[in-house]
Short mmCIF file of C-alpha atoms in Angstrom, two decimals:
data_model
loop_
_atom_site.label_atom_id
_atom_site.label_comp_id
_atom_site.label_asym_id
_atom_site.label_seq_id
_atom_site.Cartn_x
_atom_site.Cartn_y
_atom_site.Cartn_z
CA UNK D 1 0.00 0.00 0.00
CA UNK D 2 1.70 3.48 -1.20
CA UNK D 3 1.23 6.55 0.52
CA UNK D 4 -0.96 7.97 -1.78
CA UNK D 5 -3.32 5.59 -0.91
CA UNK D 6 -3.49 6.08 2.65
CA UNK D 7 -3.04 9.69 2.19
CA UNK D 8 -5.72 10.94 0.04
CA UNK D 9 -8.40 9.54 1.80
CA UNK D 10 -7.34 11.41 4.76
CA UNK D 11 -7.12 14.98 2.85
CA UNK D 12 -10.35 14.32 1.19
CA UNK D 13 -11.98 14.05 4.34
CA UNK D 14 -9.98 16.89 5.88
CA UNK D 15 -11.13 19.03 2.95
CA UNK D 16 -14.98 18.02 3.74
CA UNK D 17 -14.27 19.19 7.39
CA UNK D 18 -13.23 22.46 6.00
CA UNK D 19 -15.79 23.18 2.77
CA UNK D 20 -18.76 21.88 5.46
CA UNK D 21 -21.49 24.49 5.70
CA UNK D 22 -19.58 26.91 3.77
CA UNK D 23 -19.96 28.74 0.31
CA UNK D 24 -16.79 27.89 -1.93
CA UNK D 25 -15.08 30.32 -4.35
CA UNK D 26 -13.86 29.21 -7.55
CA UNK D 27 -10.04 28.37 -6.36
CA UNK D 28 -11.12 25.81 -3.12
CA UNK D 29 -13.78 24.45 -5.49
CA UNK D 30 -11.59 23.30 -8.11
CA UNK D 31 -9.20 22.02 -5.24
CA UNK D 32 -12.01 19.81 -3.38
CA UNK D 33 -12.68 18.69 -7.15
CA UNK D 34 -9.42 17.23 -7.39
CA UNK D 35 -9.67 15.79 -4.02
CA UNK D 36 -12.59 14.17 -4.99
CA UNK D 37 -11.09 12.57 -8.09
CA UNK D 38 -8.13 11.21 -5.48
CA UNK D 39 -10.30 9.51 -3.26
CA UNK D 40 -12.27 7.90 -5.90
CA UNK D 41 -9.25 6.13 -7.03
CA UNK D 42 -8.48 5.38 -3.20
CA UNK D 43 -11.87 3.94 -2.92
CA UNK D 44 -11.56 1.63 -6.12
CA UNK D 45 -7.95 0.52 -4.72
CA UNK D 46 -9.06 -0.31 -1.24
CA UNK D 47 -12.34 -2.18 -2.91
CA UNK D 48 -10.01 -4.30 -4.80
CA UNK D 49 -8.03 -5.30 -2.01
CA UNK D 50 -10.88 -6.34 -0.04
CA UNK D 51 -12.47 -7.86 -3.14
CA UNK D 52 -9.01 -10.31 -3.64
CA UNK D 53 -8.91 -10.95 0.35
CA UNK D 54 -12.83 -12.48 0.61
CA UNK D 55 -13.00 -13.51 -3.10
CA UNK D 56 -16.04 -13.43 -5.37
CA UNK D 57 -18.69 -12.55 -5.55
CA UNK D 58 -18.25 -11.11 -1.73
CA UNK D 59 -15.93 -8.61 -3.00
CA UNK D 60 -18.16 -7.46 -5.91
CA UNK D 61 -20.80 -6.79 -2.70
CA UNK D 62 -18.14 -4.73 -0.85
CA UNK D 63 -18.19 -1.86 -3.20
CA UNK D 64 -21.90 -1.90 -4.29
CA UNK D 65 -23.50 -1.67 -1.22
CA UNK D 66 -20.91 0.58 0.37
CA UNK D 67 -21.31 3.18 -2.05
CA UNK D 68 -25.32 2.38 -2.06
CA UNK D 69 -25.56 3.19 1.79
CA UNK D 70 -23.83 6.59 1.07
CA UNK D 71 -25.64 7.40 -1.68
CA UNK D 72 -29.12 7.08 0.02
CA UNK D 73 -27.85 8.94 3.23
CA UNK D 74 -26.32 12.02 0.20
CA UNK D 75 -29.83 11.65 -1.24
CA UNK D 76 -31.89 12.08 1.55
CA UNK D 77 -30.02 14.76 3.41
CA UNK D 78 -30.59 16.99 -0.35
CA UNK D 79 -33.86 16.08 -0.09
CA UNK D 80 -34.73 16.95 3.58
CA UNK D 81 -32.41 20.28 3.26
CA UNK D 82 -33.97 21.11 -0.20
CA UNK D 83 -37.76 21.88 0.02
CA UNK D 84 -40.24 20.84 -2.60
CA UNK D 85 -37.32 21.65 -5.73
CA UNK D 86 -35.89 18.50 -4.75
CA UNK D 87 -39.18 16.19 -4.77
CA UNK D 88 -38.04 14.18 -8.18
CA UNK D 89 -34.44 14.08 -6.65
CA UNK D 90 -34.52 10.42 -5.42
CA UNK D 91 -36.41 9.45 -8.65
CA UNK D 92 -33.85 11.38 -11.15
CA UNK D 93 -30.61 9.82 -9.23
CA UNK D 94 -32.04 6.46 -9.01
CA UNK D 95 -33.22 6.51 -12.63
CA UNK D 96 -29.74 7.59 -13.74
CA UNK D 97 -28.08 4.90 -11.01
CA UNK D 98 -30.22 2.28 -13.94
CA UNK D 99 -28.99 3.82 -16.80
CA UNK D 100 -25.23 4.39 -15.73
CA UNK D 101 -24.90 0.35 -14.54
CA UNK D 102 -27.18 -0.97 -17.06
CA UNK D 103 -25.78 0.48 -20.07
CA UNK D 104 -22.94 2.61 -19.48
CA UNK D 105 -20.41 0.43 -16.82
CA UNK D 106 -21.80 -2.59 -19.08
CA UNK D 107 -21.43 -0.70 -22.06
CA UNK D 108 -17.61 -0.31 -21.28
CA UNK D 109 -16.76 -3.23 -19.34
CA UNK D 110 -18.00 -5.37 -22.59
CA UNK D 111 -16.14 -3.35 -24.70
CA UNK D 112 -12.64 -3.24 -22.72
CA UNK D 113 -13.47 -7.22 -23.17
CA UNK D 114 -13.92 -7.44 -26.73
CA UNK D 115 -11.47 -5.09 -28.26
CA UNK D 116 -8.95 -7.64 -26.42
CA UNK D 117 -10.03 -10.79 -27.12
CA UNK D 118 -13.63 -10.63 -29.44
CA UNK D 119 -16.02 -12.61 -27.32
CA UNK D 120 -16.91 -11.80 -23.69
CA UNK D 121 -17.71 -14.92 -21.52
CA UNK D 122 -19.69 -14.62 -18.47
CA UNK D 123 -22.29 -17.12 -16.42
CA UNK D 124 -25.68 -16.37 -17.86
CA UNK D 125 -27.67 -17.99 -14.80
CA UNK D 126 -26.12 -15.72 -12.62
CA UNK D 127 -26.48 -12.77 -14.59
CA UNK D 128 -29.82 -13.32 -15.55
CA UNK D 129 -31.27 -13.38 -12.22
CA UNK D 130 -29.12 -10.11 -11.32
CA UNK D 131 -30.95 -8.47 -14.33
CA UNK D 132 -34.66 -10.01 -13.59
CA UNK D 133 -34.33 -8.20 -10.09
CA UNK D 134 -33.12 -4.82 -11.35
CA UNK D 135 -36.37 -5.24 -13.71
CA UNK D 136 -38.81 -6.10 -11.19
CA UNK D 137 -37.12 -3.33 -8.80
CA UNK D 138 -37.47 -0.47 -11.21
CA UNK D 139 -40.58 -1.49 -12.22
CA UNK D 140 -42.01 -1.77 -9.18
CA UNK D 141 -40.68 1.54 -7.82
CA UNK D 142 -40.19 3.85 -10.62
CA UNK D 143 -43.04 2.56 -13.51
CA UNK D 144 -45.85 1.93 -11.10
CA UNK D 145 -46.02 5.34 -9.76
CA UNK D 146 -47.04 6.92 -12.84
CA UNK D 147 -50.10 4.67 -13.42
CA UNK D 148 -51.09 4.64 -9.86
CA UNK D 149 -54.67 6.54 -9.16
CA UNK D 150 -54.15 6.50 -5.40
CA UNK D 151 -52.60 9.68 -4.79
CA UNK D 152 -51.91 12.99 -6.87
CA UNK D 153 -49.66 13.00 -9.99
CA UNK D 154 -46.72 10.12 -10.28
CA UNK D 155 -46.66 9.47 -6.75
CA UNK D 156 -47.24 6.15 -4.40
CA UNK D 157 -49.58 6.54 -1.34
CA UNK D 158 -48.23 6.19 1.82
CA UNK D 159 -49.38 2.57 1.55
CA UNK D 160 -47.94 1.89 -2.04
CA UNK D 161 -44.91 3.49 -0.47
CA UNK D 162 -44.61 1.06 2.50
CA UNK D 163 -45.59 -1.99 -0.05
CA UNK D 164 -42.70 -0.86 -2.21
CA UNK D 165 -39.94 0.26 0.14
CA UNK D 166 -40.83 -3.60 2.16
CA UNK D 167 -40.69 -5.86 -1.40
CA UNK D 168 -37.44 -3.28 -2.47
CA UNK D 169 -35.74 -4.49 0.72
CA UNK D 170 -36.99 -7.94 0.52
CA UNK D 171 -35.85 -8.66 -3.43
CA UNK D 172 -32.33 -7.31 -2.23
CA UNK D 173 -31.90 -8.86 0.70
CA UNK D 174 -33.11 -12.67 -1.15
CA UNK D 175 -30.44 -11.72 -4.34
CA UNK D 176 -27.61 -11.16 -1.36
CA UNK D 177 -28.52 -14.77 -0.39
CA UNK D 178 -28.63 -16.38 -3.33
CA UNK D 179 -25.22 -15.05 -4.78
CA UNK D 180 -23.32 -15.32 -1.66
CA UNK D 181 -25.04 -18.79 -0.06
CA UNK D 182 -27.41 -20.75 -2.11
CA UNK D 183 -25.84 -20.19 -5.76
CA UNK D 184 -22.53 -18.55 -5.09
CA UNK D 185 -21.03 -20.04 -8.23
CA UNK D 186 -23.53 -18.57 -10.94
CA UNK D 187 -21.72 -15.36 -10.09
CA UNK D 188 -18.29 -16.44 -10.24
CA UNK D 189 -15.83 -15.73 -12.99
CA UNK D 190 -15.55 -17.93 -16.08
CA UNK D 191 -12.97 -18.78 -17.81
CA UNK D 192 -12.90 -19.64 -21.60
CA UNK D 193 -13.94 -23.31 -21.36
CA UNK D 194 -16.67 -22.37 -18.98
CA UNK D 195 -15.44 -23.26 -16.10
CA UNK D 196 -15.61 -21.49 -12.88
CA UNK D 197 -12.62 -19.64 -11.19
CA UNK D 198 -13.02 -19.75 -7.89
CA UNK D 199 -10.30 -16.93 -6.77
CA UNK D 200 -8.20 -14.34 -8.93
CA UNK D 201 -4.85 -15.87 -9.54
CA UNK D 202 -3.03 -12.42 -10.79
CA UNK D 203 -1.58 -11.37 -6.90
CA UNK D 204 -1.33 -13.14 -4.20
CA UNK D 205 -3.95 -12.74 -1.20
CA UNK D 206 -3.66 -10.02 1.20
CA UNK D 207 -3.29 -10.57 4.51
CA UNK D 208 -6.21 -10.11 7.18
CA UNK D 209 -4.50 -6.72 8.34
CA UNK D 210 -4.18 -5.34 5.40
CA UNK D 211 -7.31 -5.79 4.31
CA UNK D 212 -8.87 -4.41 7.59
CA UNK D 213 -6.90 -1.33 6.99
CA UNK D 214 -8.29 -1.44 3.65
CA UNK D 215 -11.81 -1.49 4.56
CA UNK D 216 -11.56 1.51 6.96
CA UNK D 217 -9.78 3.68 4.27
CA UNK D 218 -12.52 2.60 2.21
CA UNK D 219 -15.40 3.70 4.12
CA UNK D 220 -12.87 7.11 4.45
CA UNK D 221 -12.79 7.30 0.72
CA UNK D 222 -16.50 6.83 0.51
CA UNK D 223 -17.63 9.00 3.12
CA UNK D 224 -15.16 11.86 1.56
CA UNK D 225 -16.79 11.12 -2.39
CA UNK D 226 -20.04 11.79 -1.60
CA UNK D 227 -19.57 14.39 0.88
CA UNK D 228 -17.27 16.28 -1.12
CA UNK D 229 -19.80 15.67 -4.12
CA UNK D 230 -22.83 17.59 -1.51
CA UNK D 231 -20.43 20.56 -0.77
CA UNK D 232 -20.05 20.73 -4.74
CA UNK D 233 -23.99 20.62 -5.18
CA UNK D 234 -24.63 23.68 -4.91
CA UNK D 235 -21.89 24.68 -7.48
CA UNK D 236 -23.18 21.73 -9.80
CA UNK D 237 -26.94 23.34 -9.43
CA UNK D 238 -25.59 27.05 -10.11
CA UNK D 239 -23.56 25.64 -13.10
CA UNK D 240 -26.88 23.31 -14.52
CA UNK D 241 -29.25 26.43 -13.71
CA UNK D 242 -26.83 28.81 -15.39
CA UNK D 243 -26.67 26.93 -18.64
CA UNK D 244 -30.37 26.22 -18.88
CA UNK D 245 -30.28 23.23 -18.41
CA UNK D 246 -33.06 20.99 -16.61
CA UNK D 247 -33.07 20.06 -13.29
CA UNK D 248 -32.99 16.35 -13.45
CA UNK D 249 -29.30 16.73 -14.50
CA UNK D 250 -28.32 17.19 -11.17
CA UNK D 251 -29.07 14.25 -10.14
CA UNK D 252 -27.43 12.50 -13.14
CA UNK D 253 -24.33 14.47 -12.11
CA UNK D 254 -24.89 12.87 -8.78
CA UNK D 255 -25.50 9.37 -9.76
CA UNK D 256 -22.08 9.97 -12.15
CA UNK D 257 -19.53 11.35 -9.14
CA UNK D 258 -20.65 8.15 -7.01
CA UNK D 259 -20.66 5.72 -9.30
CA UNK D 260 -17.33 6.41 -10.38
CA UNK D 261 -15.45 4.27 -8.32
CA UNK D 262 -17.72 1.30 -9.40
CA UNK D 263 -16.96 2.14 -12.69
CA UNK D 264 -13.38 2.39 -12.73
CA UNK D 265 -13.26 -1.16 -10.88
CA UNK D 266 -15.48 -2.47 -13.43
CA UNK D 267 -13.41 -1.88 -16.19
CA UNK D 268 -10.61 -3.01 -14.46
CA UNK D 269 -12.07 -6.52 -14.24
CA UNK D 270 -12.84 -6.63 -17.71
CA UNK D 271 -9.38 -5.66 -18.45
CA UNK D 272 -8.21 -8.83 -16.80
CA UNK D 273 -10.71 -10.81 -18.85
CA UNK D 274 -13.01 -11.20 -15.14
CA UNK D 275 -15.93 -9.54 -17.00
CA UNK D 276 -18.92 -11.62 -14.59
CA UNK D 277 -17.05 -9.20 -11.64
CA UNK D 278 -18.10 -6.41 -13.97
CA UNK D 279 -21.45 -7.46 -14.12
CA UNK D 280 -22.10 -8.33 -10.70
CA UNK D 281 -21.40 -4.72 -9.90
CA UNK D 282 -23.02 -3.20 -12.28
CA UNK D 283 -26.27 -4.96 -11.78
CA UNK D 284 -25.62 -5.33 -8.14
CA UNK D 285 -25.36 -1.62 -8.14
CA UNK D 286 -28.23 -0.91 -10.05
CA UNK D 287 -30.09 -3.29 -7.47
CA UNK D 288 -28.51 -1.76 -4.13
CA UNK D 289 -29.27 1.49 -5.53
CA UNK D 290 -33.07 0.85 -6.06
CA UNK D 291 -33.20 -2.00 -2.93
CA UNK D 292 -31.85 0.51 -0.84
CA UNK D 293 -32.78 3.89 -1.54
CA UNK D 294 -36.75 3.11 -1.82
CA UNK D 295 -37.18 2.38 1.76
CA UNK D 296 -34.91 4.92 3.06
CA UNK D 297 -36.87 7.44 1.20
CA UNK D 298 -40.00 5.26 2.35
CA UNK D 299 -38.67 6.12 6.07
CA UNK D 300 -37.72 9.91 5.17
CA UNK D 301 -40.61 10.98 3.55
CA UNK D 302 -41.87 11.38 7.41
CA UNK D 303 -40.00 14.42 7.76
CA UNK D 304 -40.14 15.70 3.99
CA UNK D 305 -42.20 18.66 3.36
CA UNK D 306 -42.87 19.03 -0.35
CA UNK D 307 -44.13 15.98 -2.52
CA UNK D 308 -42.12 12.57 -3.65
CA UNK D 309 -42.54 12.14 -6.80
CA UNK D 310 -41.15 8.68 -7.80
CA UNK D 311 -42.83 7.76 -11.62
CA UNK D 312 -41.26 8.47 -14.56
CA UNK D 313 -42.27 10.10 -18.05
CA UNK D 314 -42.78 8.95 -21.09
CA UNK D 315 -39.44 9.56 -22.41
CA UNK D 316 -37.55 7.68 -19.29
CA UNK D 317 -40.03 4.78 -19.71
CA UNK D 318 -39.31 4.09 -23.40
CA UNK D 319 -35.60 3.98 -22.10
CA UNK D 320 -35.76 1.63 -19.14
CA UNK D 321 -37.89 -0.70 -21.12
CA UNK D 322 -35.60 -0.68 -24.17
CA UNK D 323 -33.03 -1.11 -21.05
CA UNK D 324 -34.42 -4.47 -19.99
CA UNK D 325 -35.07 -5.91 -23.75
CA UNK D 326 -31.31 -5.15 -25.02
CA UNK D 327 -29.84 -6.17 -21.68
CA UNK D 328 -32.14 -9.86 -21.55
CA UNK D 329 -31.04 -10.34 -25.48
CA UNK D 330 -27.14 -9.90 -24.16
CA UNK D 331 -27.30 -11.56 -21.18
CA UNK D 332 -29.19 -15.06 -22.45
CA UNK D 333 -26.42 -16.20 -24.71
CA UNK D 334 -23.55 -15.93 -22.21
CA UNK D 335 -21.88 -14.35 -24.69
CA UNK D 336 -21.20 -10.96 -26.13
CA UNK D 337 -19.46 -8.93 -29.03
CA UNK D 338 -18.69 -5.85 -29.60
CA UNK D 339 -21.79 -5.48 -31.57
CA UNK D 340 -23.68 -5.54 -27.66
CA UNK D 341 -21.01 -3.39 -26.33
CA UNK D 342 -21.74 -0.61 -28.81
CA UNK D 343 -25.86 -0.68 -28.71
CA UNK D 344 -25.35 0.03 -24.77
CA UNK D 345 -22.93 2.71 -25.23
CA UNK D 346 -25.71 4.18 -27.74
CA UNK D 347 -28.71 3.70 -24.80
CA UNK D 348 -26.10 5.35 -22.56
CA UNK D 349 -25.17 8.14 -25.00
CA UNK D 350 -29.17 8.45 -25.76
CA UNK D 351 -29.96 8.88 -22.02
CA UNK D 352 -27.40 11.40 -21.03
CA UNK D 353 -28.68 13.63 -24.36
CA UNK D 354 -32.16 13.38 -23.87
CA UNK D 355 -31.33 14.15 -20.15
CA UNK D 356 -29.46 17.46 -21.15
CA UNK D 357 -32.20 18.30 -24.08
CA UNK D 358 -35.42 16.47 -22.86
#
């Protein structure tokens, strides 16, 4: 472990302690920016080491729900401080959570896979039941609302709320048992026979210690990213409002800053041919995100003044549903090209546009 990675973790965090509560100018701004960007990196480091220590798919768990837990507490501290303006926040960030895991960490781990070596192998049993949840998840918690009658515009009642923040909770917590007890090896790396590979050969393991150390400067890292990415809110929402630009794209900008580290360690397993680690967290993130955040909110909404308005339009339905159709026709096969790698790029492309020009 370098010094950089202990390091920036602790300045990131020391720079949240010093930005908290306070209105930046443009020069500590741009220097909390770059501490962000450091502690992102930290984060995907320290995730890796704790990933190689417990092995898959543990590790792949590690980093999803970490950043998950963060993201809900980021997401419902905006909303509480925010008034009625924020009311579509949970729905925007959790919407672009979908599209960012679904299409655009897929998107890139697939092709980081196929520019290397043409086909892309992964277990399609495992896979497949990461990407029924997502579907039933977003469905349940972001379609429904806008057909509901119950209450007022595309919004759950406090008893489609409860239903929906209890099954959310309930689909997650049944995946975590199936991938890490019942059918561990669906969700284990393949290797170009078919086999399973039980553990990453590439380093050897890291010691207990180490990768204690490593899980505290994680949850440093972590806590730092997305409190570092709240104290540059309100610069984000000056910049979006300044250019004209909707709303909504704050929370994609959001959903981009903490999914970053998931990202990066994403295409980092595809680059060493592991691309089912890639797919178990970017589905697993899509599912934490959803799983997590809809009963949180559920819980929140107590103390939230203004409306929560959870359904989505017409445009963001056409999107998730061509979502689910193009990500069941590459995950069936067990196998994908570059041809699948560039369609999700293109749904990614198409929902950050439509996002900036709706």
């Amino acid at each position: 472990m370098t010094s950089w990675q202990v390091s920036l973790p602790v300045l990131a965090m020391a720079g949240l302690a010093f930005s908290w509560g306070r209105e930046l100018p443009a020069a500590p701004a741009i220097i909390l920016a770059l501490l962000l960007a450091g502690a992102v990196l930290a984060a995907v480091h320290h995730a890796e080491v704790i990933a190689h220590r417990v092995g898959e798919p543990f590790g792949s768990l590690v980093l999803a729900v970490a950043v998950t837990v963060i993201e809900v507490a980021l997401i419902v501290s905006l909303m509480i401080s925010g008034g009625e303006q924020t009311g579509t926040l949970a729905r925007d960030t959790v919407f672009a959570a979908v599209m960012i895991t679904c299409n655009g960490i897929v998107g890139l781990s697939l092709l980081t896979v196929t520019l290397k070596r043409r086909i892309a192998e992964f277990n399609a049993e495992g896979t497949g039941k990461a990407l029924a949840t997502v579907a039933t998840l977003s469905t349940l918690s972001l379609v429904l609302p806008t057909f509901t009658t119950s209450a007022r515009g595309p919004a759950f009642s406090p008893a489609q709320l409860a239903f929906a923040a209890v099954v959310s909770l309930a689909l997650y917590g049944l995946f975590v048992v199936t991938q890490t007890v019942r059918h561990r090896d669906y969700f284990l790396p393949v290797a170009r026979d078919g086999a399973s590979i039980a553990a990453e050969e590439h380093a050897p393991r890291p010691s207990g210690r180490t990768a204690l150390v490593s899980l505290g400067l994680l949850l440093v890292a972590l806590v730092a990213v997305v409190g570092l990415a709240k104290v540059e809110s309100p610069v984000i929402e000056l910049m979006v409002s300044s250019a004209g630009l909707p709303h909504a794209v704050v929370g994609v900008i959001i959903a981009l800053l903490v999914l970053l580290p998931e990202t990066i360690a994403a295409v980092r397993a595809a680059r060493r041919d592991q691309v089912q680690i890639s797919l178990n967290l970017a589905l697993g993130s899509a599912m934490a995100s959803i799983g997590l955040t809809i009963p949180a909110i559920a819980v929140a909404s107590i103390w939230l003044d203004g409306p929560l308005l959870l359904g989505l339009g017409g445009t963001h339905l056409v999107l998730l549903t061509l979502t689910v159709v193009v990500s069941t026709l590459t995950v069936v096969p067990g196998r994908a090209t570059l041809m699948q790698s560039g369609v999700h790029l293109v749904l990614f492309a198409a929902f950050l546009f439509l996002a900036i020009n709706p």
